[in-house]
Coordinates of C-alpha atoms in Angstrom, one line a residue:
M1 CA 0.0 0.0 0.0
Y2 CA 2.7 2.5 1.1
A3 CA 5.1 1.6 -1.7
K4 CA 2.5 1.6 -4.4
Y5 CA 0.3 4.6 -3.6
I6 CA 1.5 6.7 -0.6
K7 CA 5.3 6.9 -1.2
R8 CA 5.0 8.9 -4.5
V9 CA 2.5 11.4 -3.0
L10 CA 4.8 12.0 -0.1
D11 CA 7.8 12.4 -2.4
L12 CA 5.9 15.0 -4.4
I13 CA 4.8 17.0 -1.4
L14 CA 8.1 16.9 0.5
S15 CA 10.3 17.7 -2.6
L16 CA 8.1 20.7 -3.4
M17 CA 8.3 21.9 0.2
A18 CA 12.1 21.4 0.3
L19 CA 12.5 23.3 -3.0
I20 CA 10.5 26.3 -1.6
I21 CA 12.5 26.3 1.6
L22 CA 15.9 25.7 0.1
M23 CA 15.6 27.9 -3.0
P24 CA 17.5 30.8 -1.5
L25 CA 20.3 28.5 -0.5
M26 CA 20.3 26.9 -4.0
I27 CA 20.5 30.4 -5.6
I28 CA 23.5 31.3 -3.4
I29 CA 25.2 27.9 -4.3
A30 CA 24.5 28.5 -8.0
I31 CA 26.1 31.9 -7.9
L32 CA 29.2 30.6 -6.1
V33 CA 29.5 27.7 -8.5
R34 CA 29.4 30.1 -11.5
I35 CA 32.1 32.3 -9.9
K36 CA 34.4 29.5 -8.7
L37 CA 33.9 26.7 -11.3
G38 CA 32.4 28.4 -14.3
S39 CA 29.4 27.4 -16.4
P40 CA 27.2 25.5 -16.8
V41 CA 26.3 25.6 -13.1
I42 CA 24.2 22.4 -13.3
F43 CA 25.9 19.1 -14.2
K44 CA 23.6 16.9 -16.3
Q45 CA 24.0 13.2 -16.9
E46 CA 21.9 10.4 -18.2
R47 CA 21.1 7.8 -15.6
P48 CA 18.9 4.7 -15.5
G49 CA 15.8 5.0 -13.3
K50 CA 12.8 2.7 -12.6
N51 CA 12.6 -0.2 -15.1
E52 CA 15.9 1.1 -16.5
K53 CA 14.2 4.1 -18.1
I54 CA 16.9 6.7 -18.9
F55 CA 16.4 10.2 -17.3
T56 CA 18.6 13.3 -17.0
L57 CA 20.1 13.7 -13.5
Y58 CA 20.7 17.2 -12.2
K59 CA 23.4 18.2 -9.8
F60 CA 25.5 21.3 -9.0
R61 CA 28.9 20.9 -10.8
T62 CA 31.8 20.3 -8.5
M63 CA 34.7 20.1 -11.0
T64 CA 36.3 22.6 -13.4
N65 CA 36.8 22.0 -17.1
K66 CA 40.6 22.1 -17.0
K67 CA 42.2 20.3 -19.9
D68 CA 45.7 19.1 -20.8
E69 CA 47.8 20.4 -23.7
N70 CA 45.9 18.0 -26.0
G71 CA 42.5 19.3 -25.1
N72 CA 41.6 16.3 -23.0
L73 CA 39.9 16.8 -19.6
L74 CA 42.3 16.3 -16.7
P75 CA 41.6 13.4 -14.2
D76 CA 38.8 14.0 -11.7
E77 CA 41.1 14.5 -8.8
K78 CA 42.8 17.4 -10.6
R79 CA 39.6 19.1 -11.5
L80 CA 37.9 18.7 -8.1
T81 CA 38.5 21.9 -6.2
K82 CA 38.3 22.6 -2.5
F83 CA 34.9 24.3 -3.0
G84 CA 33.8 21.2 -5.0
K85 CA 34.9 18.9 -2.2
I86 CA 32.8 20.9 0.3
L87 CA 29.7 20.6 -1.9
R88 CA 30.2 16.9 -2.2
S89 CA 31.0 16.3 1.5
T90 CA 27.9 18.2 2.6
S91 CA 25.8 16.7 -0.2
L92 CA 24.8 20.2 -1.3
D93 CA 25.7 19.3 -4.9
E94 CA 22.7 17.0 -4.9
L95 CA 20.1 19.6 -4.1
P96 CA 19.0 20.0 -7.8
E97 CA 17.9 16.3 -7.6
L98 CA 14.8 17.6 -5.8
F99 CA 13.6 18.6 -9.3
N100 CA 14.2 15.0 -10.4
I101 CA 12.0 13.9 -7.5
L102 CA 9.3 16.5 -8.4
K103 CA 9.3 15.2 -12.0
G104 CA 8.9 11.6 -11.0
D105 CA 12.4 10.5 -12.1
M106 CA 13.5 9.8 -8.6
A107 CA 12.2 9.3 -5.0
I108 CA 13.5 10.7 -1.7
V109 CA 14.6 7.2 -0.7
G110 CA 15.7 4.4 -3.0
P111 CA 18.9 2.9 -4.6
R112 CA 21.1 5.7 -5.9
P113 CA 21.0 6.2 -9.7
L114 CA 24.3 4.8 -11.1
L115 CA 26.0 5.2 -14.4
K116 CA 24.2 4.1 -17.6
E117 CA 27.3 2.1 -18.6
Y118 CA 26.8 -0.2 -15.7
L119 CA 23.5 -1.6 -17.0
P120 CA 25.1 -4.5 -19.0
L121 CA 27.3 -5.5 -16.0
Y122 CA 24.5 -6.3 -13.5
D123 CA 23.6 -9.9 -12.7
E124 CA 19.9 -10.9 -12.4
E125 CA 19.7 -10.1 -8.7
Q126 CA 21.4 -6.7 -9.1
K127 CA 19.0 -5.7 -11.8
H128 CA 16.2 -5.6 -9.3
R129 CA 17.6 -2.3 -8.0
H130 CA 15.7 -0.8 -10.9
D131 CA 12.4 -2.2 -9.9
V132 CA 11.8 1.1 -8.0
R133 CA 12.6 4.7 -8.5
P134 CA 16.2 5.6 -7.6
G135 CA 16.6 7.8 -4.5
L136 CA 18.3 10.9 -3.2
T137 CA 19.4 8.7 -0.4
G138 CA 19.1 5.0 0.4
L139 CA 20.0 2.1 2.5
A140 CA 23.5 1.8 0.9
Q141 CA 24.2 5.5 1.7
I142 CA 23.5 5.1 5.5
S143 CA 25.5 1.8 5.5
G144 CA 28.7 3.4 4.3
R145 CA 28.1 5.5 1.2
N146 CA 31.2 5.3 -1.0
S147 CA 33.4 3.6 1.6
I148 CA 31.8 0.2 1.2
S149 CA 32.3 -2.3 -1.6
W150 CA 30.0 -2.6 -4.7
E151 CA 28.9 -6.0 -3.4
E152 CA 27.8 -4.5 -0.1
K153 CA 26.1 -1.6 -2.0
F154 CA 24.0 -3.9 -4.1
E155 CA 23.1 -6.1 -1.2
E156 CA 21.7 -3.1 0.6
D157 CA 19.9 -1.9 -2.5
I158 CA 18.1 -5.2 -3.0
K159 CA 17.4 -5.5 0.7
Y160 CA 15.6 -2.1 0.4
V161 CA 13.7 -3.0 -2.7
K162 CA 12.3 -6.2 -1.1
K163 CA 11.0 -4.3 2.0
I164 CA 9.8 -0.8 1.4
T165 CA 7.9 0.7 4.4
F166 CA 7.2 4.2 5.7
I167 CA 9.1 3.5 8.9
N168 CA 12.2 2.3 7.1
D169 CA 12.1 5.4 4.8
V170 CA 11.9 7.7 7.8
K171 CA 14.8 5.9 9.5
I172 CA 16.9 6.2 6.3
V173 CA 16.2 9.9 6.0
L174 CA 17.1 10.6 9.7
K175 CA 20.3 8.5 9.5
T176 CA 21.2 10.3 6.2
I177 CA 21.1 13.6 8.0
V178 CA 23.4 12.3 10.7
K179 CA 25.8 10.9 8.1
V180 CA 25.9 14.2 6.2
F181 CA 26.7 16.2 9.3
K182 CA 29.4 13.7 10.2
R183 CA 30.7 13.7 6.6
E184 CA 31.1 9.9 6.7
G185 CA 31.8 7.6 3.7
I186 CA 32.4 10.4 1.2
S187 CA 35.0 8.5 -0.7
Q188 CA 36.7 5.2 -1.1
E189 CA 40.4 5.1 -0.2
G190 CA 42.5 6.2 -3.2
N191 CA 39.5 7.5 -5.2
V192 CA 37.7 10.9 -5.4
T193 CA 34.5 9.0 -4.7
I194 CA 34.5 5.2 -5.5
E195 CA 36.2 3.2 -8.2
K196 CA 34.1 2.3 -11.2
F197 CA 32.0 -0.8 -11.1
K198 CA 33.4 -3.5 -13.5
G199 CA 30.9 -6.2 -13.1
K200 CA 31.1 -9.7 -11.7
Q201 CA 34.9 -10.0 -11.8
Q202 CA 35.3 -6.9 -9.6
I203 CA 32.8 -8.2 -7.0
Q204 CA 34.7 -11.6 -6.9
G205 CA 37.9 -9.7 -6.3
V206 CA 39.5 -10.2 -9.7
N207 CA 41.5 -7.3 -10.9
N208 CA 43.5 -7.5 -14.2
E209 CA 45.0 -4.0 -13.9

């Protein structure tokens, strides 16, 4: 009942309220991003949503467009500025995703929307993470965010999909707030966020690099 009918209504109401309340802050962040990082202010990227339907994800940009002498973008760690790190560590870069929730692309709580290129790499169990709308936050985020392994992330995602309740969603949101204030699990050791998912071999610990 909750997952099928009530959850979407709550997402709609709460995301609209959040946008109204946070709009002044978002305008300030947008101005700072434009001054410190350039344009465009909003980073857009195609991500798979419910039933693997592709949608455009919105975030505040956190990296510059610095390129090498050949015109190629520099590695992420060289383009991520101190200001960008602050946006990421506080999750302020994700505020524009409220528009995704309002549009129906996302939910407040659900598996995080990952890269489109990962779709062919999922096994049958992992594919079930797309049975629901992706979320602004989720069970994997409060369980370690980017500091846990891909296997652990997917286990938490599937666990959430199998049991969606109002109480669990409230608990996840409250724990997310605590995590954000503590700035826990922002990145995986040796990476700006987390290393890319490479499929079954990576989960089994096989690394050919």
